[in-house]
C-alpha positions as a printed Julia matrix, in Angstrom:
597×3 Matrix{Float64}:
 -45.55   16.87  -16.02
 -41.87   16.9   -17.35
 -40.57   13.49  -18.76
 -37.23   12.9   -17.86
 -35.09   11.8   -20.83
 -33.54    8.33  -20.63
 -30.16    8.14  -22.03
 -29.43    4.38  -23.21
 -26.16    3.14  -24.17
 -25.77    2.04  -27.99
 -24.39   -1.14  -28.82
 -20.72   -0.19  -28.81
 -21.13    1.17  -25.42
 -22.8    -2.07  -24.1
 -20.24   -4.35  -25.43
 -17.3    -2.58  -24.11
 -19.02   -2.4   -20.7
 -19.51   -6.22  -20.81
 -15.83   -6.42  -21.74
 -14.56   -4.1   -18.99
 -16.85   -5.89  -16.46
 -15.88   -9.54  -17.34
 -12.04   -8.56  -17.66
 -12.33   -6.56  -13.9
 -14.11   -9.66  -12.2
 -11.66  -12.09  -14.0
  -8.53  -10.27  -12.95
 -10.02   -9.24   -9.5
 -10.21  -12.63   -8.64
  -6.61  -13.13   -9.2
  -6.01   -9.7    -7.45
  -7.96  -10.79   -4.32
  -6.67  -14.5    -4.43
  -3.11  -13.13   -4.41
  -0.77  -11.73   -1.57
   1.87   -8.88   -0.47
   5.19   -9.72   -1.95
   8.51   -8.14   -1.88
   8.48   -4.61   -2.21
   5.03   -4.45   -0.58
   6.48   -5.64    2.67
   9.04   -2.82    2.58
   6.5     0.0     1.64
   4.2    -1.06    4.35
   6.99   -1.6     7.08
   8.25    1.95    6.37
   4.69    3.32    6.43
   4.23    1.89    9.98
   6.51    5.12   11.28
   3.98    7.29   10.02
   3.66    9.63    7.24
   6.04   12.44    6.18
   7.44   14.64    3.42
  10.75   12.79    3.6
   8.9     9.37    3.57
   6.84   10.39    0.66
   9.48   11.95   -1.44
  12.19    9.31   -0.93
  14.42    7.89   -3.39
  13.64    4.1    -3.5
  16.2     2.02   -5.92
  16.34    5.06   -8.0
  12.18    5.66   -8.13
  10.34    8.77   -6.98
   6.7     7.83   -6.3
   4.94    9.44   -3.27
   1.31    8.34   -4.82
   2.61    4.67   -4.04
   3.88    5.65   -0.4
   0.82    7.62   -0.08
  -1.36    4.54   -0.73
   0.98    2.36    1.07
   0.27    4.71    4.08
  -3.56    4.26    3.65
  -3.03    0.21    3.85
  -0.78    0.29    6.6
  -2.89    2.57    8.68
  -5.9     0.02    8.34
  -4.06   -3.06    9.44
  -2.0    -3.83    6.35
  -4.99   -5.48    4.93
  -4.56   -7.32    1.59
  -8.13   -6.81    0.88
  -8.02   -3.0     0.96
  -4.43   -3.0    -1.3
  -6.11   -5.43   -3.84
  -9.35   -3.13   -4.04
  -7.18   -0.29   -5.0
  -5.42   -2.03   -7.6
  -8.65   -3.32   -8.99
 -10.55    0.13   -8.74
  -7.25    2.0   -10.51
  -7.33   -0.84  -13.32
 -11.23   -0.37  -13.66
 -10.61    3.32  -14.29
  -7.92    2.64  -16.72
  -9.86    0.42  -18.69
 -12.83    2.84  -18.79
 -10.37    5.53  -19.87
  -9.38    3.16  -22.87
 -13.02    2.71  -23.96
 -13.53    6.39  -23.85
 -10.51    7.32  -25.56
 -11.13    4.76  -28.43
 -14.75    6.19  -28.53
 -13.05    9.54  -28.97
 -10.38    9.21  -31.36
 -12.18    6.64  -33.76
 -15.93    6.72  -32.87
 -18.12    3.87  -32.39
 -16.35    1.48  -34.95
 -16.97   -2.01  -34.34
 -13.31   -2.85  -34.98
 -12.26   -0.82  -31.86
 -13.8    -3.4   -29.82
 -11.24   -6.13  -30.97
  -8.28   -3.68  -29.93
 -10.22   -3.06  -26.51
 -10.55   -6.75  -25.76
  -6.98   -7.39  -26.56
  -5.54   -4.52  -24.51
  -7.97   -5.58  -21.6
  -7.34   -9.36  -21.63
  -3.58   -9.29  -22.28
  -1.42  -11.39  -19.73
   0.99   -8.51  -19.73
  -0.79   -6.54  -16.9
  -1.48   -9.75  -14.79
   1.09   -8.76  -12.51
  -0.32   -5.33  -12.0
  -3.04   -7.3   -10.2
  -1.17   -9.83   -8.18
   1.72   -7.45   -6.92
   0.22   -4.36   -4.96
   3.42   -2.2    -5.23
   3.8    -2.68   -9.23
  -0.13   -2.07   -9.43
   0.59    1.35   -7.85
   2.83    2.28  -10.87
   1.21    0.65  -13.61
  -2.26    1.68  -13.43
  -1.61    5.46  -12.49
   0.91    5.31  -15.83
  -2.06    4.15  -17.89
  -4.66    6.34  -16.26
  -2.36    9.39  -16.96
  -1.65    8.5   -20.68
  -5.12    7.85  -21.4
  -6.29   11.01  -19.58
  -3.69   13.0   -21.48
  -4.81   11.76  -25.01
  -8.58   12.27  -23.75
  -7.97   15.83  -22.67
  -5.91   16.44  -26.2
  -8.72   15.08  -27.98
 -11.47   17.06  -26.28
  -9.36   20.35  -26.75
  -9.14   19.66  -30.32
 -12.86   19.55  -30.47
 -13.69   22.24  -28.35
 -10.76   24.52  -27.69
 -11.82   25.05  -24.11
  -9.22   26.02  -21.73
 -10.32   23.26  -19.14
  -9.13   20.51  -21.4
  -5.57   21.95  -21.12
  -5.78   22.06  -17.53
  -6.98   18.51  -17.46
  -4.09   17.48  -19.69
  -1.51   19.17  -17.07
  -3.54   17.06  -14.24
  -3.12   13.96  -15.92
   0.61   14.32  -16.26
   1.0    15.39  -12.77
  -1.39   12.17  -11.64
   0.96   10.04  -13.57
   4.27   11.86  -11.99
   2.95   11.71   -8.43
   2.93    7.86   -8.83
   5.97    7.04  -10.86
   9.0     9.14  -12.89
   7.93    7.04  -15.99
   5.05    9.36  -16.83
   7.59   11.43  -17.95
   6.9     9.27  -21.22
   3.2    11.02  -21.51
   4.41   14.23  -22.65
   6.46   12.96  -25.58
   3.83   10.41  -26.43
   1.32   13.21  -27.02
   3.34   15.48  -28.71
   4.63   12.81  -31.15
   0.84   11.62  -31.73
  -0.15   15.25  -32.39
   2.71   15.41  -35.04
   1.8    12.22  -36.81
  -1.86   13.21  -36.79
  -1.27   16.41  -38.35
  -1.46   16.85  -42.35
   1.38   17.78  -44.77
   5.33   17.82  -44.96
   7.39   17.86  -41.72
   7.38   21.61  -41.87
   3.61   21.88  -41.89
   3.36   19.04  -38.97
   5.73   21.11  -36.77
   3.89   24.38  -37.22
   0.67   22.51  -36.52
   1.92   21.15  -33.37
   3.55   24.57  -32.49
   0.12   26.15  -33.01
  -1.19   23.86  -30.27
   1.06   25.28  -27.82
  -1.8    26.27  -25.33
  -2.16   22.41  -24.67
   1.47   21.43  -24.78
   2.95   24.32  -22.63
   2.08   23.04  -19.23
   3.01   19.49  -19.8
   6.45   20.61  -21.23
   6.97   22.77  -18.35
   5.95   20.38  -15.85
   8.12   17.56  -17.26
  11.27   19.78  -17.15
  10.67   20.84  -13.66
   9.88   17.15  -12.44
  12.92   15.89  -14.15
  15.1    18.55  -12.14
  13.05   17.46   -9.04
  13.65   14.03   -9.68
  17.57   14.3   -10.13
  17.8    16.09   -7.08
  16.04   13.69   -5.13
  17.91   10.63   -6.58
  21.2    12.58   -6.69
  21.38   10.71   -9.96
  24.12   11.98  -12.27
  24.74    8.7   -14.12
  21.99    8.51  -16.44
  23.73    9.41  -19.55
  26.48    6.9   -18.77
  24.09    4.39  -17.9
  22.81    4.77  -21.26
  26.07    4.65  -22.87
  26.97    1.31  -20.9
  23.48   -0.37  -21.93
  24.02    0.26  -25.54
  25.16   -3.18  -26.16
  22.19   -4.43  -24.68
  19.8    -2.99  -27.38
  19.78   -6.06  -29.55
  18.61   -7.98  -26.81
  15.99   -5.84  -25.49
  14.7    -5.89  -28.89
  14.58   -9.35  -29.37
  13.07  -10.43  -25.7
  11.26   -7.32  -24.69
   9.57   -6.43  -28.06
   9.62   -9.63  -30.12
   9.26  -12.06  -27.48
   7.46  -10.5   -24.76
   5.49   -7.46  -25.78
   4.04   -8.39  -29.25
   2.98  -11.95  -28.29
   1.42  -10.75  -25.11
  -0.72   -8.21  -26.97
  -2.34  -11.33  -28.57
  -2.91  -13.1   -25.57
   0.59  -14.88  -25.57
   2.98  -16.4   -24.86
   0.72  -19.73  -24.15
   3.26  -21.43  -21.91
   4.28  -21.62  -18.42
   8.07  -22.07  -19.16
  10.03  -19.59  -17.33
   7.03  -17.76  -15.6
   8.66  -17.32  -12.42
   7.96  -14.22  -10.14
   7.16  -11.57  -12.44
   8.68  -12.94  -15.43
   6.6   -13.49  -18.52
   6.91  -16.75  -20.16
   9.14  -17.54  -22.85
   7.59  -18.59  -25.83
   8.18  -21.73  -28.13
   9.63  -21.12  -31.67
   6.56  -22.38  -33.02
   4.42  -19.9   -31.0
   7.01  -17.1   -32.05
   6.53  -17.93  -36.06
   2.63  -17.93  -35.44
   2.73  -14.62  -33.67
   5.13  -13.32  -36.48
   2.78  -14.2   -39.09
  -0.22  -12.67  -37.24
   1.75   -9.3   -36.73
   2.86   -9.08  -40.32
  -0.71   -9.57  -41.47
  -1.86   -7.33  -39.19
   0.51   -4.45  -40.24
   0.34   -5.46  -43.79
  -3.49   -5.31  -44.16
  -3.49   -1.85  -42.34
  -1.77   -0.76  -45.53
  -3.8    -2.1   -47.93
  -6.76   -0.33  -45.93
  -5.28    3.01  -45.43
  -2.05    3.1   -47.61
   0.66    5.11  -46.18
  -1.76    6.7   -43.8
  -1.5     3.63  -41.85
   2.29    4.16  -41.44
   1.81    7.26  -38.8
   0.36    4.92  -36.32
   3.01    2.33  -36.34
   5.7     5.03  -36.37
   4.28    6.32  -33.18
   4.13    2.86  -31.48
   7.54    1.95  -32.46
   9.03    5.53  -31.3
   7.13    5.08  -28.05
   8.64    1.87  -27.65
  12.01    3.01  -28.28
  11.91    5.78  -25.6
  10.24    3.48  -22.97
  13.33    1.0   -23.69
  15.91    3.93  -23.23
  14.18    4.8   -20.07
  14.52    1.09  -18.87
  18.27    1.14  -19.95
  19.03    4.36  -17.95
  17.0     4.0   -14.91
  17.26   -0.06  -14.48
  19.51   -1.38  -17.07
  19.11   -4.15  -19.51
  19.72   -7.76  -17.92
  18.53  -11.21  -18.34
  15.77  -10.66  -15.97
  14.77   -7.14  -17.3
  14.26   -7.91  -20.74
  12.05  -10.73  -20.07
   9.8    -8.76  -17.33
   6.66   -7.87  -18.43
   6.46   -4.91  -15.88
   8.72   -2.82  -17.99
   6.36   -2.73  -21.16
   2.67   -3.38  -19.69
   2.19    0.54  -19.3
   2.41    0.71  -23.06
  -0.51   -1.48  -23.85
  -3.13    1.25  -24.23
  -0.81    3.04  -26.67
  -0.64   -0.21  -28.47
  -4.51   -0.4   -28.75
  -4.78    3.16  -29.95
  -1.95    2.67  -32.59
  -3.57   -0.64  -34.03
  -7.03    1.22  -34.3
  -5.18    4.32  -35.77
  -3.56    2.06  -38.46
  -7.06    1.09  -39.69
  -9.31    3.73  -38.86
  -8.98    7.7   -39.4
  -8.85    9.73  -36.53
 -11.62   11.99  -35.47
  -9.82   14.94  -33.72
 -11.25   17.84  -35.82
 -14.88   18.13  -34.73
 -16.1    21.56  -35.07
 -12.91   23.8   -35.23
 -12.74   27.36  -34.36
 -11.84   29.63  -37.24
  -8.34   30.78  -35.94
  -7.37   26.99  -35.66
  -7.84   25.78  -39.15
  -4.24   25.06  -39.08
  -4.64   22.29  -36.74
  -7.05   20.34  -38.97
  -5.2    17.22  -39.59
  -5.88   14.86  -43.03
  -7.84   12.26  -41.09
  -9.99   14.76  -39.47
 -12.83   15.07  -41.98
 -12.83   11.24  -43.05
 -15.95    9.71  -42.16
 -16.22    6.65  -40.01
 -18.33    4.03  -41.93
 -21.69    4.58  -40.98
 -22.82    1.43  -42.27
 -21.2    -1.69  -40.89
 -21.0    -4.55  -43.48
 -22.7    -7.77  -42.49
 -19.83   -9.92  -42.27
 -17.86   -7.59  -39.87
 -19.78   -8.42  -36.9
 -19.28  -12.28  -36.9
 -15.61  -11.57  -37.71
 -15.17   -9.38  -34.64
 -16.87  -12.07  -32.47
 -14.56  -14.62  -33.53
 -11.54  -12.22  -32.83
 -12.99  -11.18  -29.69
 -13.61  -15.18  -28.66
  -9.91  -15.84  -29.95
  -8.38  -13.09  -27.89
  -9.98  -13.94  -24.69
  -9.46  -17.84  -25.26
  -5.79  -17.06  -25.98
  -5.34  -14.79  -22.9
  -7.01  -17.64  -20.76
  -4.75  -20.34  -21.92
  -1.8   -17.97  -20.95
  -3.2   -16.67  -17.48
  -4.26  -19.86  -16.46
  -0.85  -21.27  -16.36
   0.9   -18.3   -14.7
  -1.81  -17.47  -11.99
  -0.73  -19.98   -9.65
   2.85  -18.99   -9.95
   1.94  -15.29   -9.28
  -0.6   -15.62   -6.42
   2.41  -15.23   -4.07
   0.91  -18.12   -1.66
   4.13  -18.72   -0.12
   4.33  -15.2     1.5
   0.9   -15.47    2.71
   1.64  -18.77    4.3
   4.7   -17.31    5.78
   3.1   -14.39    7.25
   0.08  -16.44    8.79
   2.75  -18.6    10.62
   4.66  -15.63   11.68
   1.45  -14.27   13.05
   0.44  -17.39   15.2
   4.15  -17.69   16.7
   4.55  -14.24   17.85
   0.97  -13.91   19.08
   2.07  -14.66   22.75
   6.03  -14.21   22.23
   7.97  -12.18   24.87
  11.48  -13.31   24.43
  13.86  -11.56   22.15
  14.16  -12.93   18.28
  16.96  -12.61   16.32
  16.75  -10.38   13.13
  17.38  -12.53   10.18
  16.74  -12.16    6.43
  13.22  -13.11    5.33
  13.08  -15.7     2.5
  14.51  -13.52   -0.28
  12.38  -14.48   -3.3
   9.31  -15.97   -2.0
   8.53  -13.06    0.37
  11.01  -10.11    0.12
  14.46   -8.56    0.08
  14.39   -7.66    3.68
  14.33   -8.94    7.3
  11.95  -11.09    9.39
  11.18   -7.69   11.37
  10.69   -5.65    8.3
   7.86   -8.22    7.41
   6.33   -8.42   10.96
   6.59   -4.62   11.09
   4.96   -4.35    7.83
   2.14   -6.45    8.92
   1.55   -4.71   12.39
   3.0    -7.95   14.18
   4.63   -6.92   17.54
   7.74   -8.38   18.68
  11.31   -7.92   20.34
  13.74   -7.85   17.86
  17.78   -7.71   18.52
  20.65   -8.04   16.11
  23.19  -10.14   18.35
  22.81  -12.24   21.46
  23.22  -15.67   22.88
  20.83  -18.91   22.33
  18.23  -17.01   20.64
  15.49  -17.96   18.59
  14.72  -16.94   15.16
  11.83  -17.42   12.46
  12.41  -20.31   10.31
  11.47  -20.43    6.53
   7.61  -21.17    7.1
   7.38  -18.59    9.9
   7.96  -20.9    12.88
  10.28  -19.92   15.84
  13.36  -22.06   16.32
  16.6   -22.11   18.2
  19.54  -20.43   16.08
  22.23  -23.13   14.86
  25.22  -23.21   12.9
  24.16  -25.15    9.47
  25.88  -28.61    8.8
  29.06  -27.92    6.43
  30.01  -24.67    8.16
  33.63  -23.69    9.05
  34.85  -25.65   11.89
  38.14  -25.09   14.16
  39.56  -27.59   16.94
  42.49  -26.99   19.1
  45.46  -29.21   18.99
  44.97  -30.86   22.26
  43.63  -34.58   22.12
  40.55  -35.05   23.84
  40.38  -31.2    25.03
  40.9   -28.85   22.11
  41.92  -25.86   23.55
  42.89  -25.53   27.17
  41.11  -22.81   29.09
  42.22  -21.56   32.42
  41.53  -18.27   34.37
  45.04  -16.82   33.42
  44.85  -17.96   29.65
  41.7   -17.13   27.61
  41.01  -18.84   24.33
  40.57  -16.55   21.15
  39.59  -17.85   17.78
  39.47  -15.78   14.69
  36.34  -16.08   12.49
  36.62  -16.03    8.9
  34.18  -14.03    6.82
  31.33  -16.33    6.32
  28.49  -14.08    5.78
  25.87  -12.18    7.64
  24.29  -12.6    10.16
  26.8   -15.19   11.6
  26.02  -17.75   14.44
  28.82  -19.17   16.32
  28.65  -22.21   18.04
  31.28  -23.04   20.89
  31.85  -26.64   22.24
  32.98  -26.5    25.98
  33.93  -29.56   28.27
  34.49  -29.18   32.13
  34.89  -31.83   35.01
  33.37  -29.66   37.31
  30.56  -27.04   37.57
  32.31  -23.81   36.62
  31.18  -20.42   35.01
  32.3   -19.88   31.59
  32.13  -16.61   29.56
  31.79  -16.57   25.48
  31.78  -13.64   23.48
  32.12  -12.32   20.0
  32.92   -9.31   18.45
  30.52   -7.51   16.19
  28.42   -4.43   15.74
  26.74   -4.89   18.12
  28.97   -7.82   20.05
  27.31  -10.28   21.88
  28.32  -12.3    25.0
  26.8   -14.84   27.64
  28.0   -16.43   30.94
  27.05  -20.34   31.6
  27.89  -22.79   33.96
  29.28  -26.13   32.33
  29.32  -29.25   33.85
  30.38  -31.94   31.57
  29.56  -31.11   28.08
  27.91  -28.04   26.92
  27.18  -25.69   23.81
  26.64  -22.03   23.75
  25.51  -20.28   20.53
  25.76  -16.66   19.75
  24.82  -14.49   17.01
  26.23  -11.47   15.43
  25.95   -9.3    12.21
  29.67   -9.84   11.17
  32.01  -11.17   13.99
  35.61  -11.67   13.46
  36.7   -13.42   16.69
  35.21  -15.43   19.6
  36.86  -15.13   23.28
  36.06  -17.58   25.88
  36.96  -16.91   29.46
  37.18  -18.87   32.8
  36.17  -16.03   35.36
  37.21  -18.57   38.11
  37.95  -22.18   38.74
  40.68  -24.5    37.63
  40.56  -25.26   34.14
  37.97  -26.32   31.17
  38.42  -27.11   27.49
  37.06  -25.4    24.3
  36.55  -28.47   22.14
  35.41  -26.87   19.05
  34.33  -23.6    17.38
  32.24  -23.56   14.12
  30.45  -20.42   12.56
  28.3   -20.02    9.69
  25.31  -17.88    8.2
  22.52  -18.26   10.85
  20.14  -21.04   10.14
  17.31  -22.53   12.35
  18.91  -25.33   14.38
  18.35  -28.51   12.62
């Protein structure tokens, strides 16, 4: 009888699995507890109209991300379930976490120190938004998967020389580009990694990379081909100009994005909720920054004490990749007060930082069993052994560091989770769903609450969630959705523009031969216009506003009466008396549409 050999994970793998599971459960709870927000609703609303090539490859605020739209279509086709959306994000993050562990194991072996950088990358607050915001999660996790899969395939090719790993490297890049154009960073990152991992002077290193053309050929060709496609799809001819325009913001970008955001975030910071609004990471205090600076000086300094000048390759790699990433942000997004403090723009570099720190302390294990013809590929660190005997003091030290990283991250995450759970948008959608369940009358399209829900309209939110209703952009005596998702009559907000006629106790005299026309100033959009009427006997009165589209209504006035019309951008209101003697237009007021008080 043949015995089946059981493969048991070693101690390093067991600890890595525990770390990944704890992180997935912890952040998974945050993902399922959150809700759709801003771009999520726009994605889902667009996908309600069906899937097409034009929809997948549209330019969305300068982004080309068919993978994100494909996943959004899947969610929209199943009833816009947030549980499904959160499951997609959590699954992708789990794949990224597993790939990071595999990458560290491939490059540095089962060294106990790599568990510290693994924990720091898994638990950092920098990636929290990737769990609570579906649209961003569809960018962040594929980007990390693409980078890590490319590094893994490169390391495996260096060991085996098999063409399969060249193909896998190209597939890894294509996967990232399918979700986000920022995956263009993957190619330069791996090329620079190979260049710095090689031995010798600059010429020898360059020759070593050129000798690896079999692996790099496909990513280089794919990157240039994708860049050409991206420029065609976005019609973006201003990239170089943007880079020049944004050069003045480099100092702020380095100060805020790197020194106050990225570096503290890798240590579990910044340990305060101040400024943690929407996707903004918190702004650390000066004391916290000083502690963080001392820790990073110690981390970098000790790496040079440990490995001498060879540690410099890792820090150069991380610094150059950070510079490229910031240049891409400057070109495609621009530096600003929000951008430089937003964790979204650097969170995809967390795995690179983990690899860089491990590389600064440990020799790379890229060489393996080299083919005779590939001896030029062997780097200076390839033959360096990873310590087979772990000193007795290392295990307690690693345990303390792991506990410190998790505790530090918990402090920050616990202060930010409530600000990132998008509770308002969940309540808004629930109120909207209840209000429109049996509604048959037309409703005015108005902006949804912009920050707490989305930059769009109430119609977009309803369509995104599959809620049916009749929507119009102009009309008379309509109802609208208020800020908590309830239906209320359209009104003119207090303090809006008001005009009155010059006749005492009347305003403007209205007769069948003399209509009243009042010019409306620009007050915003959409606009609600309130017209006050007065008549001593029952008479029909017609009120109309221009606009695109216009709106009009005829009502019978007996005594005092009010008509409220809405239109996107009216410039005048006209009141007519089709028949009868005379009536009065007492006043006209106009303002940005608001629910009636």
